[in-house]
mmCIF file of C-alpha atoms and ligand atoms in Angstrom:
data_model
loop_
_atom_site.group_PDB
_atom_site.id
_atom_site.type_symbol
_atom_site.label_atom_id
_atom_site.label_comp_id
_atom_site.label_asym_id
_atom_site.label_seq_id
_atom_site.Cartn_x
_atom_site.Cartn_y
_atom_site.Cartn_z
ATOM 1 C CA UNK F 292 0.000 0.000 0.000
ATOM 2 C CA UNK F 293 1.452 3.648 -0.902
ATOM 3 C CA UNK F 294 2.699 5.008 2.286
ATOM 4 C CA UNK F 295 1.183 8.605 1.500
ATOM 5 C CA UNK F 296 -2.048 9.725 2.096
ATOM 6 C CA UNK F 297 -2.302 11.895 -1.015
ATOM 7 C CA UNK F 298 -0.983 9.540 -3.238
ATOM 8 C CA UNK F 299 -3.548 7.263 -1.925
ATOM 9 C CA UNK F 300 -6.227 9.463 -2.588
ATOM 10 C CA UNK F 301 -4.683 10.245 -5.961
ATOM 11 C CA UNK F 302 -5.035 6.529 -6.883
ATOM 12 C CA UNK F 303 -8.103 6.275 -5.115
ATOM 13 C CA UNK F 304 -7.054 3.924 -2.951
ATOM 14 C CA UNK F 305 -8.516 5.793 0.001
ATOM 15 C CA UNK F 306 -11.513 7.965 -0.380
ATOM 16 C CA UNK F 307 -11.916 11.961 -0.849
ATOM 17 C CA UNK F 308 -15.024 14.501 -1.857
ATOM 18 C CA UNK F 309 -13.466 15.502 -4.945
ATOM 19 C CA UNK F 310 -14.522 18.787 -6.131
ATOM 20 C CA UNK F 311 -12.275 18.677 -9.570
ATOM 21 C CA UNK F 312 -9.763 16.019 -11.444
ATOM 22 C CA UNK F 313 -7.990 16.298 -14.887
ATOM 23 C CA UNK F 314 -4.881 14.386 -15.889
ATOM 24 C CA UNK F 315 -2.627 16.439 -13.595
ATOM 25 C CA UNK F 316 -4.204 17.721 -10.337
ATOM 26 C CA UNK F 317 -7.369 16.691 -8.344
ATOM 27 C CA UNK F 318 -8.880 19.019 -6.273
ATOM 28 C CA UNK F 319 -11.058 17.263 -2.941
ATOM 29 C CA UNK F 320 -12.948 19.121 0.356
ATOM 30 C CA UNK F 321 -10.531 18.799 3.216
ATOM 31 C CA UNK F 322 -11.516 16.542 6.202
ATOM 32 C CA UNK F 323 -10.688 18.931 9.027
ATOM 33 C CA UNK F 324 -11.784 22.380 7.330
ATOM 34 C CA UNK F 325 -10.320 25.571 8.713
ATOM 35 C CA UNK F 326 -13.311 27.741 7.122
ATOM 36 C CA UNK F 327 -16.733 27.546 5.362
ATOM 37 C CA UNK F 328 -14.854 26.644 2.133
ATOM 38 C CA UNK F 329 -11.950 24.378 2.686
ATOM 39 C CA UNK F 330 -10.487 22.462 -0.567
ATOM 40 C CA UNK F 331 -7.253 21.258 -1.899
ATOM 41 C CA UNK F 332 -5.422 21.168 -4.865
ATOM 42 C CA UNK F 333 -3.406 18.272 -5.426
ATOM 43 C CA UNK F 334 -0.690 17.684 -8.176
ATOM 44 C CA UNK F 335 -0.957 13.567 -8.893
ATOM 45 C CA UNK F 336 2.826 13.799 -9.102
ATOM 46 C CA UNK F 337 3.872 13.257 -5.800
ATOM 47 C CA UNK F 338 6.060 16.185 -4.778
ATOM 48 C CA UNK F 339 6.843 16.054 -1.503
ATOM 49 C CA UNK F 340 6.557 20.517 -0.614
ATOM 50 C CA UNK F 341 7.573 23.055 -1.743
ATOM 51 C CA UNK F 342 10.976 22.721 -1.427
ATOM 52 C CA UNK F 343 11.335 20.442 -4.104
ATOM 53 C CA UNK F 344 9.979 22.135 -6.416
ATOM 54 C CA UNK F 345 11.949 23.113 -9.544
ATOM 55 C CA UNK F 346 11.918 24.659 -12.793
ATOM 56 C CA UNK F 347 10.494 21.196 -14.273
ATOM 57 C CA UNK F 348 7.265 22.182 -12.076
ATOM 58 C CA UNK F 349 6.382 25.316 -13.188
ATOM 59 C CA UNK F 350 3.644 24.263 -15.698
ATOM 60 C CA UNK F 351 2.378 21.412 -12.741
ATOM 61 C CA UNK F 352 2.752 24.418 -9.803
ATOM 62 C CA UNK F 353 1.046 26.996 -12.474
ATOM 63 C CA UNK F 354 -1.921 24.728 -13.192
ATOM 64 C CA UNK F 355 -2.844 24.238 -10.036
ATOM 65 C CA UNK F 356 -3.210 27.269 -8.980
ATOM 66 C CA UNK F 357 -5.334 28.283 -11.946
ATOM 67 C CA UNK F 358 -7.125 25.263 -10.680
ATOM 68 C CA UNK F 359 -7.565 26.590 -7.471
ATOM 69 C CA UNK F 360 -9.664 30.184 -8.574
ATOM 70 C CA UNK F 361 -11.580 27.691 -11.045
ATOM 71 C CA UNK F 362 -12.775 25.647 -8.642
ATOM 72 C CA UNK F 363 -12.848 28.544 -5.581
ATOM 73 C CA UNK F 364 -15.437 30.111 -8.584
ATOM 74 C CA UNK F 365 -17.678 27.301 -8.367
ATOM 75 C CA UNK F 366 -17.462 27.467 -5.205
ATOM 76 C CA UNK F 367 -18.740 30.954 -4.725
ATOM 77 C CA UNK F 368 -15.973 32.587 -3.006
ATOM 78 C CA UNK F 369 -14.025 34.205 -5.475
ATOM 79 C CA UNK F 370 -16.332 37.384 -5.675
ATOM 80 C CA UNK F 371 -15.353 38.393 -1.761
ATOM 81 C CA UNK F 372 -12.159 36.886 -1.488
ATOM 82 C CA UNK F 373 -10.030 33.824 -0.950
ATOM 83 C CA UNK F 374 -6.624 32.879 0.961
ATOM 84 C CA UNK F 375 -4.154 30.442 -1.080
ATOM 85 C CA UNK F 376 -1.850 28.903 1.250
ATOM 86 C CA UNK F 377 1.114 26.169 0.948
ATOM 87 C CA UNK F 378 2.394 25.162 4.348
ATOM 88 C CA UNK F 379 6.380 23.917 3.339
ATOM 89 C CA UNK F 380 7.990 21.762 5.901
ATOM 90 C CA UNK F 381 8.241 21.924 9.828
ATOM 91 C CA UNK F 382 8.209 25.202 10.567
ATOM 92 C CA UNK F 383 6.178 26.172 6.990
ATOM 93 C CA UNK F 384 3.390 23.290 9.425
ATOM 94 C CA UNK F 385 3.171 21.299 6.358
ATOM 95 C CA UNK F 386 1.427 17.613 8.105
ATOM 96 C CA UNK F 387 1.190 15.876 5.011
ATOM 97 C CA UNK F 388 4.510 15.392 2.642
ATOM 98 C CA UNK F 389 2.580 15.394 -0.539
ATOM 99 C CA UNK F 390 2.727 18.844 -2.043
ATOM 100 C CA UNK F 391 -0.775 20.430 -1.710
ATOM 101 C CA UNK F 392 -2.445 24.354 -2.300
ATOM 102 C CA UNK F 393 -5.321 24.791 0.797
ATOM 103 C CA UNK F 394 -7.973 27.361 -0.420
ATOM 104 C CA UNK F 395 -9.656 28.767 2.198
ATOM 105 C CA UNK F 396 -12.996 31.218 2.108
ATOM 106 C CA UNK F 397 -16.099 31.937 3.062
ATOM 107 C CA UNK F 398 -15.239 33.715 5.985
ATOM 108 C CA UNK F 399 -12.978 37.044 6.893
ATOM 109 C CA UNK F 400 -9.372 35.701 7.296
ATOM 110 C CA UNK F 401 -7.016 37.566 8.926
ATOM 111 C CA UNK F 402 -3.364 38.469 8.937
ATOM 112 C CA UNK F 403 -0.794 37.744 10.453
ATOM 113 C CA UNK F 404 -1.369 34.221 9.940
ATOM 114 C CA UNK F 405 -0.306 31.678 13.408
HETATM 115 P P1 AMP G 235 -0.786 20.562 5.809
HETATM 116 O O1 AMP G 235 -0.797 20.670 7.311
HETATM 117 O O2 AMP G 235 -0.553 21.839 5.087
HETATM 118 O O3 AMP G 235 0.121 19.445 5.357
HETATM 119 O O4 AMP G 235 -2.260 20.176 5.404
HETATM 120 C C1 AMP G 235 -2.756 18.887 5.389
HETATM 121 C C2 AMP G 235 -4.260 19.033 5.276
HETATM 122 O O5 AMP G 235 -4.777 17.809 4.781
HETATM 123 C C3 AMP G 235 -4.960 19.328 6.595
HETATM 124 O O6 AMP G 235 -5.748 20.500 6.443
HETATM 125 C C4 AMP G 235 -5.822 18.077 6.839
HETATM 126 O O7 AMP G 235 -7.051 18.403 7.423
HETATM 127 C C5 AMP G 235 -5.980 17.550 5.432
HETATM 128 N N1 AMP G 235 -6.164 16.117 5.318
HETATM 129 C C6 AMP G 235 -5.421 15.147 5.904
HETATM 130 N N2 AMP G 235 -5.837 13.926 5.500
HETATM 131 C C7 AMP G 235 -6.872 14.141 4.642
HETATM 132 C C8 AMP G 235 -7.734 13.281 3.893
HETATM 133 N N3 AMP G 235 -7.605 11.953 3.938
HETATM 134 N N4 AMP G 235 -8.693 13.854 3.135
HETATM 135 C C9 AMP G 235 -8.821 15.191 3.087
HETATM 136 N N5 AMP G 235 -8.031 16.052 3.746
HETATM 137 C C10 AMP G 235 -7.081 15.539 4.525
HETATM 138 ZN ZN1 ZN G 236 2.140 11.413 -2.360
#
């Protein structure tokens, strides 16, 4: 069995509300949601943060986060407002080692961020 969650989910292996898949990223509600709106967008690649990402990811890193305002759209929130955020690492609080964009809305967020 693949040892990360995401990549799990990717190969539906474990299930996710997906919101949004094409033949690079899938987009799914998260389980523990932070605001009204809480989805993520998910390269299938699995990248472990940040971090690792090079110039060979621009077009994967790019897509997803025209991903993300298509499906925050759908969702309703783009109109107000939206927060984009990529936790990297320990002190970035990344959880989950499987690169991943959280879009968060629906509510006022504010700044700075904990
Ligand atoms: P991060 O802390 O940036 O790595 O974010 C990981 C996010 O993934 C958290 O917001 C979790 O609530 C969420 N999460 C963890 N496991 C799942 C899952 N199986 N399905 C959906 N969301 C998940
Ligand atoms: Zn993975």
């Amino acid at each position: 069995m693949n040892a990360c969650p995401f990549c799990r989910i990717v190969a539906g292996e474990a299930p996710a509300e997906v919101l949004y898949r094409d033949d690079r990223v899938v987009a799914f509600q998260d389980s523990n949601p932070q605001a009204p709106v809480h989805f993520l967008v998910v390269p299938l690649e699995h990248i472990p943060s940040l971090a690792e990402v090079g110039d060979e990811h621009e077009e994967i890193v790019g897509h997803a986060v025209s991903v993300a305002t298509t499906v925050a759209r759908r969702q309703g929130i783009v109109e107000r407002g939206f927060r984009l955020v990529v936790n990297c690492r320990r002190h970035g609080g990344q959880t989950i080692p499987h690169l991943h964009l959280h879009v968060l809305g629906g509510r006022q967020m504010t700044w700075p961020p904990g």
